[in-house]
CSV table of C-alpha atoms and ligand atoms in Angstrom, one decimal:
chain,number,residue,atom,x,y,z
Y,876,UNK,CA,-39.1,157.0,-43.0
Y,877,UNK,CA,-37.6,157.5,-46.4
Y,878,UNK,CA,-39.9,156.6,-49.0
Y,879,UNK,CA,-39.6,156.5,-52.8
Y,880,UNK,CA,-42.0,158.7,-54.6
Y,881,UNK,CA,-43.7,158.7,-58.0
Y,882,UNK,CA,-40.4,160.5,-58.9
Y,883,UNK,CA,-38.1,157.2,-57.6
Y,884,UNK,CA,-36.6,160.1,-55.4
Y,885,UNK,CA,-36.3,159.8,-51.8
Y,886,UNK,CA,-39.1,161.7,-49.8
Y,887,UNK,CA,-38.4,163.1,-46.6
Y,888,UNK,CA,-40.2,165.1,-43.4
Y,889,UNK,CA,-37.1,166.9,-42.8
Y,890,UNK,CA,-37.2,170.3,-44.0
Y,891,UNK,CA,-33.4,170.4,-43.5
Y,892,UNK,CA,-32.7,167.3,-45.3
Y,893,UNK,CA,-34.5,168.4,-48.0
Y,894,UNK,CA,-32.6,171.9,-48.0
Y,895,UNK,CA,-29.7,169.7,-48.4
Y,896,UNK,CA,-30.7,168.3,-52.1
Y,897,UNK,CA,-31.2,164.4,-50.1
Y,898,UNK,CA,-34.9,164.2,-50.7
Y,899,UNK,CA,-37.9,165.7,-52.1
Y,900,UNK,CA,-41.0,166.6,-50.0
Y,901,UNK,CA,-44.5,165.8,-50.3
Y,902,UNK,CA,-44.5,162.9,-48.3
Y,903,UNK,CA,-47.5,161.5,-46.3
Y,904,UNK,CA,-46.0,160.0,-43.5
Y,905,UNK,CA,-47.5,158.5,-40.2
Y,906,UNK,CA,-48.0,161.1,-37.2
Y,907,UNK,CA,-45.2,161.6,-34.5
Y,908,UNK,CA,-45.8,160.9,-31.2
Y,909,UNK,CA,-46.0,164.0,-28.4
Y,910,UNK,CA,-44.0,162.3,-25.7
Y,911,UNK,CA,-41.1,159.6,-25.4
Y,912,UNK,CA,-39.5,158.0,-22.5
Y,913,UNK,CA,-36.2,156.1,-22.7
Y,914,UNK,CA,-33.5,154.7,-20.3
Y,915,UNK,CA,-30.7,157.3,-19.8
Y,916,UNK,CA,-28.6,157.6,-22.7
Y,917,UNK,CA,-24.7,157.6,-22.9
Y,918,UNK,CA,-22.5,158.4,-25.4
Y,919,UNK,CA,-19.8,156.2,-26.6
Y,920,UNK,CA,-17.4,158.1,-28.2
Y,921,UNK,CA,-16.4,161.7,-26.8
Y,922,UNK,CA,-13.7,164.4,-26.9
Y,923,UNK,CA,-13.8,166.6,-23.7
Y,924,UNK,CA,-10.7,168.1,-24.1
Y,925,UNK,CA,-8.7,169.5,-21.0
Y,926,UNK,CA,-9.0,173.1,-19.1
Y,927,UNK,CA,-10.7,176.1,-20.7
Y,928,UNK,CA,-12.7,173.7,-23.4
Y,929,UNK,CA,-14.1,171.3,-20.7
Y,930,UNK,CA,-15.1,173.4,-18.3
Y,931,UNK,CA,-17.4,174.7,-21.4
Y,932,UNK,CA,-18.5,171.6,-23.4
Y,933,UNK,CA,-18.8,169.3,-20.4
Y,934,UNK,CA,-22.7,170.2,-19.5
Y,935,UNK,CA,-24.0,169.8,-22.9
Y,936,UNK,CA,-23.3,166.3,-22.5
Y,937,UNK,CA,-23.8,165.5,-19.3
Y,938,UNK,CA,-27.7,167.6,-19.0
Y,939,UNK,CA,-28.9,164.1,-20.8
Y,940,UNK,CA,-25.8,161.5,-20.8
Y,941,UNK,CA,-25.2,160.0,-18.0
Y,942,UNK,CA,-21.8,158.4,-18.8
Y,943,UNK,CA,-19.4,159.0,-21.8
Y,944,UNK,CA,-16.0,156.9,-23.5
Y,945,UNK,CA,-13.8,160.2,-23.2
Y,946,UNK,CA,-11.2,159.9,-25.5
Y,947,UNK,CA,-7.7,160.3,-24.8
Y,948,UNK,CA,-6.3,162.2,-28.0
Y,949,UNK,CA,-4.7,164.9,-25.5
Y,950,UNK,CA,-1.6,166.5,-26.0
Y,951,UNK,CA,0.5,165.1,-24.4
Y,952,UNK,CA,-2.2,161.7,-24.7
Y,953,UNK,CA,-3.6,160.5,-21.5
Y,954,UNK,CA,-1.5,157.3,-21.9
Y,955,UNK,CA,-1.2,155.9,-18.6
Y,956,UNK,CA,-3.7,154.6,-15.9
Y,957,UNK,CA,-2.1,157.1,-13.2
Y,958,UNK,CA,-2.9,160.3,-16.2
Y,959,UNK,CA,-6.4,159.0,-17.0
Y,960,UNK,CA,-7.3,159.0,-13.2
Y,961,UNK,CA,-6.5,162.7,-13.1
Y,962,UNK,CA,-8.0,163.3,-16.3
Y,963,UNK,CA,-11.3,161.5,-14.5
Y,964,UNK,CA,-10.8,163.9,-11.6
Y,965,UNK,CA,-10.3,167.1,-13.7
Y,966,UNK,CA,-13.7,166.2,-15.5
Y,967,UNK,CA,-15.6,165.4,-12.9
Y,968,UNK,CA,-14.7,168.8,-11.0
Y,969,UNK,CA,-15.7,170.6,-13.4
Y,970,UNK,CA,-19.5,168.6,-13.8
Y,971,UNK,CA,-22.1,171.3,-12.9
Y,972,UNK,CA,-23.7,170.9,-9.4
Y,973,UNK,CA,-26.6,169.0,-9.4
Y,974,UNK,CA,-26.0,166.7,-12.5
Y,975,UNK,CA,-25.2,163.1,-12.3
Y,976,UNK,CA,-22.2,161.9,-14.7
Y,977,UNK,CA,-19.5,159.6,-15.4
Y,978,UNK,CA,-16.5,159.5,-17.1
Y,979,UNK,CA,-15.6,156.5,-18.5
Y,980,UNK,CA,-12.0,156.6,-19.7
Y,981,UNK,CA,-9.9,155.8,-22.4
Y,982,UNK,CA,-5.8,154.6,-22.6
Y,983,UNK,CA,-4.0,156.0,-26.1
Y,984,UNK,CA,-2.3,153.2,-27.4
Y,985,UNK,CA,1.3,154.6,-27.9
Y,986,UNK,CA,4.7,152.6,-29.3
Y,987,UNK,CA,5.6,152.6,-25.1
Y,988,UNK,CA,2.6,150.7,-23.8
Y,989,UNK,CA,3.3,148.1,-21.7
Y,990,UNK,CA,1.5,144.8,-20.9
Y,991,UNK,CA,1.8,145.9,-16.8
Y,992,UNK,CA,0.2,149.1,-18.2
Y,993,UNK,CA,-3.1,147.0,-19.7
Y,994,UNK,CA,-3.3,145.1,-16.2
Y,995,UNK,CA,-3.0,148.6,-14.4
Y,996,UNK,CA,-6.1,149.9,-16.5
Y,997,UNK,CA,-8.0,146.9,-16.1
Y,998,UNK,CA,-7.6,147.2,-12.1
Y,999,UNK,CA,-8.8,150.7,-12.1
Y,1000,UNK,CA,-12.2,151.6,-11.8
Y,1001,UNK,CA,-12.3,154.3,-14.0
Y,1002,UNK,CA,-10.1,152.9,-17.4
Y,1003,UNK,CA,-12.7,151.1,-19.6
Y,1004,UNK,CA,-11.0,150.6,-22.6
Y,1005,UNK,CA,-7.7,151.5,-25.1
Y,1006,UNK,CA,-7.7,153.8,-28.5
Y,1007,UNK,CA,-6.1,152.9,-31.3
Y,1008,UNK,CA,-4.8,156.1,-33.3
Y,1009,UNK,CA,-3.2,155.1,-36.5
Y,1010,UNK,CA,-0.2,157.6,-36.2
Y,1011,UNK,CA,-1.2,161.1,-38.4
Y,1012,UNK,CA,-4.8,159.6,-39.0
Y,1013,UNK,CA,-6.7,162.7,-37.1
Y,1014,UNK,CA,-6.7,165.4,-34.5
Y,1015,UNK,CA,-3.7,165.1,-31.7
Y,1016,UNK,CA,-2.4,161.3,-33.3
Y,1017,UNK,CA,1.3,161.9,-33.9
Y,1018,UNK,CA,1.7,160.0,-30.7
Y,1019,UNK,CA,-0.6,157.0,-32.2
Y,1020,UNK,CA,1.3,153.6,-33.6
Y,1021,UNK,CA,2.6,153.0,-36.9
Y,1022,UNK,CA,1.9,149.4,-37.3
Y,1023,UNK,CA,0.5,146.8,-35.1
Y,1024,UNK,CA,3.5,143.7,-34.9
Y,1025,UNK,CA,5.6,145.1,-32.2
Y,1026,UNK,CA,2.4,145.5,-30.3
Y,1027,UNK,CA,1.3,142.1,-30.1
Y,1028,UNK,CA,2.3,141.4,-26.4
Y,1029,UNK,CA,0.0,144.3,-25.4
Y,1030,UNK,CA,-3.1,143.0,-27.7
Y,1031,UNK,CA,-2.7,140.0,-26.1
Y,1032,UNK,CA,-2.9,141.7,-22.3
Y,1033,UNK,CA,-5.7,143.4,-23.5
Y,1034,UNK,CA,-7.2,140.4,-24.7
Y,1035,UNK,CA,-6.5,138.2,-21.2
Y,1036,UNK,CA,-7.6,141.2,-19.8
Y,1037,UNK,CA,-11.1,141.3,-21.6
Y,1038,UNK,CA,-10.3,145.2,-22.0
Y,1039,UNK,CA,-11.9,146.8,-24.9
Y,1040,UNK,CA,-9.6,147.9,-28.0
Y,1041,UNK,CA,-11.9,151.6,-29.5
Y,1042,UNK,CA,-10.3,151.5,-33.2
Y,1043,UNK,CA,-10.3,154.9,-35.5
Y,1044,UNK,CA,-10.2,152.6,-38.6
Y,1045,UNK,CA,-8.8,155.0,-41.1
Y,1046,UNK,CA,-5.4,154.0,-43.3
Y,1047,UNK,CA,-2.5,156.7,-43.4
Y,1048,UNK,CA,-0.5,156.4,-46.3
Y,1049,UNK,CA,-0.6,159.5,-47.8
Y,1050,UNK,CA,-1.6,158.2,-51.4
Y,1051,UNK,CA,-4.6,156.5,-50.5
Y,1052,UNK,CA,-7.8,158.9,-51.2
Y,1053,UNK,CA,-9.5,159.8,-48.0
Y,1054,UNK,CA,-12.7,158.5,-49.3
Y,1055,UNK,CA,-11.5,155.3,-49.4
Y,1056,UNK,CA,-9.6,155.0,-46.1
Y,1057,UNK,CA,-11.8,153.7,-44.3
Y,1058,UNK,CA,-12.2,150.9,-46.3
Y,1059,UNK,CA,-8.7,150.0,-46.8
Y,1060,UNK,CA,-7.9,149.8,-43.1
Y,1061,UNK,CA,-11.1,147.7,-42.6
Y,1062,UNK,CA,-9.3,145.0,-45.3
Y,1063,UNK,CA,-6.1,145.8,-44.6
Y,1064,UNK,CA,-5.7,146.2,-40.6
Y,1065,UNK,CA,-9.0,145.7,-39.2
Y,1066,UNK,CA,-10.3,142.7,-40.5
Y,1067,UNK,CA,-6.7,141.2,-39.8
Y,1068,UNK,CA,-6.7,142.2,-36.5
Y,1069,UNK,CA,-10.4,141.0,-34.9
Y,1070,UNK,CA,-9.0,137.6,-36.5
Y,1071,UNK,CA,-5.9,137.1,-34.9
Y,1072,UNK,CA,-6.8,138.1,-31.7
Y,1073,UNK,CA,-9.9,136.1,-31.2
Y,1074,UNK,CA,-11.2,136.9,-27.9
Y,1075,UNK,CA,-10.4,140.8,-28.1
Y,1076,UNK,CA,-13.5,143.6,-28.1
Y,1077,UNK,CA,-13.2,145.9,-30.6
Y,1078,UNK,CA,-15.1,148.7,-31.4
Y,1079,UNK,CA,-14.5,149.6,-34.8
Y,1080,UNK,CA,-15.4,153.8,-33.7
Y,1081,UNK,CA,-17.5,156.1,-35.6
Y,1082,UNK,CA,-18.3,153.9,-38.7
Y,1083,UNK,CA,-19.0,155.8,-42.0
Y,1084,UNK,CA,-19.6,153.5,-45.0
Y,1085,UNK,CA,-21.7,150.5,-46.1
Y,1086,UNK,CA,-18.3,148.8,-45.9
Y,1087,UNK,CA,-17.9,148.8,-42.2
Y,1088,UNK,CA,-21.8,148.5,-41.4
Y,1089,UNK,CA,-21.8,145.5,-43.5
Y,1090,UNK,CA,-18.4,144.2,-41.2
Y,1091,UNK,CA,-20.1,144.7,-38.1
Y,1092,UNK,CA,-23.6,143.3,-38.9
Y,1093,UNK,CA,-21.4,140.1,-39.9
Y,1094,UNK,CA,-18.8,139.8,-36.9
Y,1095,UNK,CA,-19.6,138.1,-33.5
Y,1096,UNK,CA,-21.0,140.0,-30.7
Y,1097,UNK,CA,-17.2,140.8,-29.9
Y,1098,UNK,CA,-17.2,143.6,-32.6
Y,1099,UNK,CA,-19.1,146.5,-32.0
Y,1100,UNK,CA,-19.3,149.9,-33.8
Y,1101,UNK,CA,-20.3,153.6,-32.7
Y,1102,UNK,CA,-22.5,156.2,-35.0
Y,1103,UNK,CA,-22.0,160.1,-35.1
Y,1104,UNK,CA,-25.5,161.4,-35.7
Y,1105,UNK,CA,-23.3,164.0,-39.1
Y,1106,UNK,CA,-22.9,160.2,-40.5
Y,1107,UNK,CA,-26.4,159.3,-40.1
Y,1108,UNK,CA,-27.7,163.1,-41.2
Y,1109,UNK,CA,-25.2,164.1,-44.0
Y,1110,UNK,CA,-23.8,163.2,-46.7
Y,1111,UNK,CA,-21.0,164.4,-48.3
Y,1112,UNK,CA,-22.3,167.0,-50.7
Y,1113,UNK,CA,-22.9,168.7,-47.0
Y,1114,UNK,CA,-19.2,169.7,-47.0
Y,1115,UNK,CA,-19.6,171.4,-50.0
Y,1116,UNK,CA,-23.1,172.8,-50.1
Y,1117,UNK,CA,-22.8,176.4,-52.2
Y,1118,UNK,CA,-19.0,176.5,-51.0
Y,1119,UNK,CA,-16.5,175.0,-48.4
Y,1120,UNK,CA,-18.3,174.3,-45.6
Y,1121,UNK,CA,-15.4,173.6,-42.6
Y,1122,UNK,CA,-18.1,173.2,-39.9
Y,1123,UNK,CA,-19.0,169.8,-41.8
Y,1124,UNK,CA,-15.9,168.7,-41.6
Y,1125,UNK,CA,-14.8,165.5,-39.5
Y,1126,UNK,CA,-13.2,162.2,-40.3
Y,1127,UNK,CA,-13.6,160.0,-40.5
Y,1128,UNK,CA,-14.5,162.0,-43.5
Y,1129,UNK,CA,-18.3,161.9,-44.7
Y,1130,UNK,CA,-18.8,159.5,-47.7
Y,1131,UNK,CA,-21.6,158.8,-50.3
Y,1132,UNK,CA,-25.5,158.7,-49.9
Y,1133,UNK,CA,-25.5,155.3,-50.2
Y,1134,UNK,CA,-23.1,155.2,-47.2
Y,1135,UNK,CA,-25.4,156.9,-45.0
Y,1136,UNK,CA,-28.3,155.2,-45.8
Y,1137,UNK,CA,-26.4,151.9,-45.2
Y,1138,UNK,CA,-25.2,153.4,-41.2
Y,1139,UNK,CA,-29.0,154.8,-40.8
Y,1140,UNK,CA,-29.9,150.9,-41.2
Y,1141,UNK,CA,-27.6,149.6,-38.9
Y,1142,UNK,CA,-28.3,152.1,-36.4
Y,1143,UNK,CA,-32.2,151.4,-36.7
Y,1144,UNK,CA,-33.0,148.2,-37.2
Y,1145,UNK,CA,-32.0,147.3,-33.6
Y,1146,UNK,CA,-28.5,145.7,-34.0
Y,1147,UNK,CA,-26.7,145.6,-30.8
Y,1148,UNK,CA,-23.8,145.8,-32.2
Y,1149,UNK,CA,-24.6,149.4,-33.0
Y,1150,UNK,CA,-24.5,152.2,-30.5
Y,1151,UNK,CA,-24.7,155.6,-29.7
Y,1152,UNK,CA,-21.1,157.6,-29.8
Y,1153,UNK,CA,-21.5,161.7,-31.0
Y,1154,UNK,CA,-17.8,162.1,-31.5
Y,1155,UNK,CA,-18.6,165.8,-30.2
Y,1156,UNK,CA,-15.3,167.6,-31.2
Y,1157,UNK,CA,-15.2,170.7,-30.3
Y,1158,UNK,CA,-12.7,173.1,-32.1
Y,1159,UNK,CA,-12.8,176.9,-31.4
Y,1160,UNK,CA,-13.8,178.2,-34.7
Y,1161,UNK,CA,-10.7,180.1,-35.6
Y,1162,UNK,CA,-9.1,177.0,-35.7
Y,1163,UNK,CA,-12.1,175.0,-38.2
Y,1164,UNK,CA,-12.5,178.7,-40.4
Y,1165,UNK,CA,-8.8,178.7,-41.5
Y,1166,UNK,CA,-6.5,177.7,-44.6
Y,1167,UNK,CA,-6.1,174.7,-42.7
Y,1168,UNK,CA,-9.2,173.6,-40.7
Y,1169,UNK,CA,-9.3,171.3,-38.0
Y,1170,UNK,CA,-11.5,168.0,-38.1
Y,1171,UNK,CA,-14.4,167.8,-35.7
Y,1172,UNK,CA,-17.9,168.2,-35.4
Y,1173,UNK,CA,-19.2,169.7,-32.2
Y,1174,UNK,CA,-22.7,168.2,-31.2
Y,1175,UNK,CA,-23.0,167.8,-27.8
Y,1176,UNK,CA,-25.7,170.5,-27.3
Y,1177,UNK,CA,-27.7,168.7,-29.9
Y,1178,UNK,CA,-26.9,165.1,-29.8
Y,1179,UNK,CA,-29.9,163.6,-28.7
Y,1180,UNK,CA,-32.1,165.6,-30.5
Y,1181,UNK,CA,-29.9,165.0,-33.8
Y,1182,UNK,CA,-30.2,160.9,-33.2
Y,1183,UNK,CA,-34.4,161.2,-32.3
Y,1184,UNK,CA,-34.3,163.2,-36.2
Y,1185,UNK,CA,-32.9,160.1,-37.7
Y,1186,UNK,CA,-34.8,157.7,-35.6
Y,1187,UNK,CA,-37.7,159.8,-36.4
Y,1188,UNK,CA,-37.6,159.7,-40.1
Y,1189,UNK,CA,-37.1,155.7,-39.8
Y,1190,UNK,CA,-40.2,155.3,-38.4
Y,1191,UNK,CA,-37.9,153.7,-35.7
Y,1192,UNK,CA,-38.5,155.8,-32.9
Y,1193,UNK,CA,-39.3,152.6,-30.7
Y,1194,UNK,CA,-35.6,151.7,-31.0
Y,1195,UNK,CA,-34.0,154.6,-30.5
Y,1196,UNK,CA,-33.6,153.2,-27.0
Y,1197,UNK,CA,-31.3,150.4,-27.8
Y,1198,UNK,CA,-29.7,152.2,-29.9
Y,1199,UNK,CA,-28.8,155.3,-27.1
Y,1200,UNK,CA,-29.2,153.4,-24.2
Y,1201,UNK,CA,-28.8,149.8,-24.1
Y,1202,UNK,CA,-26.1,148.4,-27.1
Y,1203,UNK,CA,-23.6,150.2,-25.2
Y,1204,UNK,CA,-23.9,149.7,-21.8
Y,1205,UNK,CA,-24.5,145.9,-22.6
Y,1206,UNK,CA,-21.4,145.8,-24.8
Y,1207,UNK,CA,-19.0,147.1,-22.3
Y,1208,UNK,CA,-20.6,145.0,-19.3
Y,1209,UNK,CA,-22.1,148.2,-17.5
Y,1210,UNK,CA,-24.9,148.5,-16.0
Y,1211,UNK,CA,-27.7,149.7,-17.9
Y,1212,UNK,CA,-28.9,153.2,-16.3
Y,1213,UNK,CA,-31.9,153.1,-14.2
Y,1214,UNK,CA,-33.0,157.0,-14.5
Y,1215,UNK,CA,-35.0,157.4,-17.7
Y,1216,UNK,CA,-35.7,160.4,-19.8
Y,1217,UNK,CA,-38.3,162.3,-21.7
Y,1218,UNK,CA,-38.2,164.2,-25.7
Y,1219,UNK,CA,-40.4,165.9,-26.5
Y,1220,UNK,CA,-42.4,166.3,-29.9
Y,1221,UNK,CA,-41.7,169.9,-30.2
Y,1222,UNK,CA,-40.2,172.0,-33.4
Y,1223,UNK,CA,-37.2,173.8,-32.0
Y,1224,UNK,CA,-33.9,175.9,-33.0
Y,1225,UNK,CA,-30.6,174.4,-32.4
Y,1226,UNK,CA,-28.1,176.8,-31.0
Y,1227,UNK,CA,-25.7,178.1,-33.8
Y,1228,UNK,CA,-22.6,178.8,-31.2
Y,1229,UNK,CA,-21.4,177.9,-27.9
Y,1230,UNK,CA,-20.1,181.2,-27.2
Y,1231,UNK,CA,-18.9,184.1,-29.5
Y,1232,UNK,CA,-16.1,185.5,-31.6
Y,1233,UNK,CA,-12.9,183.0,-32.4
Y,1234,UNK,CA,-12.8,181.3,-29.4
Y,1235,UNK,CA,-16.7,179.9,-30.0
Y,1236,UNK,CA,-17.5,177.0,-31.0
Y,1237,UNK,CA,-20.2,175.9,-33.9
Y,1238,UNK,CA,-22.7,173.5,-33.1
Y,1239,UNK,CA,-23.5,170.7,-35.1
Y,1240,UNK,CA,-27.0,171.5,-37.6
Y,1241,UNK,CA,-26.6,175.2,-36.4
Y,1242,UNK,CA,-29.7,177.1,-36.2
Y,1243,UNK,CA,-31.6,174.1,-37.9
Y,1244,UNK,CA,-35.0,173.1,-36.8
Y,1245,UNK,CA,-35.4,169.6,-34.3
Y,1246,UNK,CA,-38.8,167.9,-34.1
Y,1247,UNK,CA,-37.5,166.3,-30.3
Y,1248,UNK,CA,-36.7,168.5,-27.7
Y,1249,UNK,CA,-35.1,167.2,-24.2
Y,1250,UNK,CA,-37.8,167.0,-21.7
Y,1251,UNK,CA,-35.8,166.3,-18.7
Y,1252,UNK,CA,-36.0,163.5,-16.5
Y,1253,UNK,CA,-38.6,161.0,-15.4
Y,1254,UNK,CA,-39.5,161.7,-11.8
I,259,NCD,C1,-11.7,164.2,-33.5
I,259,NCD,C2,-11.1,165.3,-32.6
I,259,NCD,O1,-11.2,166.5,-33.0
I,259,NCD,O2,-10.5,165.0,-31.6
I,259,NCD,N1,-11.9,164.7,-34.8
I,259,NCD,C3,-12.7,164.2,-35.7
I,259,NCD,O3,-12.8,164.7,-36.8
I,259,NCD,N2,-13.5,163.1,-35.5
I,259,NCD,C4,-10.7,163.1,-33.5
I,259,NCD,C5,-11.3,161.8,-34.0
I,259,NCD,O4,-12.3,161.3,-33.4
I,259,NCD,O5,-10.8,161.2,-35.0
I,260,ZN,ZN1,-11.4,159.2,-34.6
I,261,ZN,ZN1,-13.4,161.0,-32.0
């Protein structure tokens, strides 16, 4: 729980947070406790990427996750039903032995999909949704779509279909500030959208302003909205803390305090139209440490543990549950999952690397201390 002190500043339990300049210490706050037991998690919103990277990023997601949105922003993009079956296959070949997961995937929404193609995803077990990648908004999106008119026969087959449109809402034009992007495609394309087509789900994907919180909280059930746990943790002084900082670097693009304390609120006051998606990117680090540095935030290894830190200093541990396990599953008509896990109250070091040298990948708060650890599963 943030709490204001005799200062008027922001007190925190988080030695890291307070590293960061977001708070000031000397809070008296209420005791942790040791043990907690929730459903099986899943995460909403993931990159897995394809050979090499998967077979190395796919167990830090799927030790705790039991199922996971894997986005399509491949290149070439998985754009067809017949690609994202293989793509299911190639993942789940790849799942250590032993460990329980499913994909769940994703249709990119190119200039060539068809209506035929949105009835073909919605009769395959294994397509749960389409992205939407404003063309040049983010990593692999050259192939996304430049404006939404000529694609109104296909939001309508999505729509008939009851097939979930995943949105990165970020505007393109190259003037418009990328602080602000967000926001102008939320009141220029967004909004617009969810009220044309009035019986299409939307997920409006890894929110980061008050803006968009504020959008959700007030839409019908319909719209939902996924939170990264750097959106909830940072702010964006983080990308700049004593120098350029690439391994903070994502987009959507990390906004103001204000911001993040208006996501935090969403994601813990029990909304379900708030749920758990990491948007683990992983990007070897030659690629992020470079003139021009690749957007994504890998933090699979520590997801969980990132989301029980916010949660934690909430006071709002008792709905971290919804928020990781249930608003999701619910939202896209799954099955909530019956396994259930355990964190534990336990100060521990995040890893700093997946791997080493250029080909490695950071992790998300590298090195940092967690108060939860993963405990495993509830036998
Ligand atoms: C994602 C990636 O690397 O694929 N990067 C990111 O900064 N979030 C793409 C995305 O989710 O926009
Ligand atoms: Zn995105
Ligand atoms: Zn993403």
């Amino acid at each position: 729980m943030l709490r204001a002190g005799p200062t008027g500043k922001l007190q925190s339990r988080n030695p890291d947070a307070l590293r960061l300049g977001l708070f000031e210490s000397d809070a008296v706050l209420s005791p942790l406790p040791d043990r907690l037991e929730l459903s099986r998690p899943d995460d909403w919103h993931l990159h897995l990427r394809d050979g090499a990277m998967l077979e190395r990023v796919v167990g830090a997601t799927a030790r705790v996750f039991a199922r996971a949105i894997v986005m399509p922003n491949l290149d070439p993009p998985v754009a067809t039903t017949a690609q994202a079956e293989d793509y299911a296959a190639r993942i789940s070949a790849v799942v250590p032995d032993g460990v329980a997961f499913t994909p769940l995937m994703t249709l990119y929404l190119t200039g060539e999909t068809s209506p035929e193609e949105i009835a073909r995803a919605t009769a395959s077990p294994v397509v749960h949704a389409v992205k939407l990648y404003p063309k040049g908004a983010t990593t692999n999106s050259s192939a996304g779509v430049e404006g939404l008119d000529a694609l109104a026969p296909v939001l309508e087959a999505m729509e008939r279909h009851d097939l979930p449109l995943l949105v990165h809402g970020e505007s393109t034009a190259p003037g418009d500030d990328v602080f602000d992007r967000e926001r102008i495609f939320l009141e220029g394309t967004l909004a617009p959208l969810v009220e044309r087509y009035e019986g299409l789900r939307v997920v409006f994907e890894h929110i980061t302003t008050a803006d968009a919180a504020a959008f959700v909280a007030e839409s019908s059930s319909r719209v939902g909205a996924t939170i990264t746990p750097q959106h909830l943790l940072l702010n964006r002084n983080a990308i700049f803390e004593g120098g350029i900082r690439p391994h903070h670097y994502c987009l959507p693009i990390l906004k103001r305090e204000g911001d993040r304390e208006a996501l935090v609120a969403a994601a813990t006051r029990g909304d379900p139209s708030f749920f758990l998606g990491t948007d683990s990117a992983p990007h070897a680090r030659h690629t992020k440490e470079a003139p021009c540095g690749c957007a994504g935030i890998y933090s699979a290894p520590v997801a969980i543990e990132s989301y029980a830190e916010v949660f934690a200093e909430e006071d709002a541990l008792q709905r971290l549950e919804g928020f990781a396990s249930h608003h999701g599953a619910d939202f896209y008509r799954l099955p909530r999952n019956e396994e259930r896990i355990v964190l534990l109250r336990e100060d521990w070091q995040g890893p700093e690397s997946e791997g080493e040298g250029p080909e490695s990948v950071e992790v998300f708060w590298a090195g940092r201390t967690f108060r939860y650890r993963f405990g495993g599963f509830v036998r």
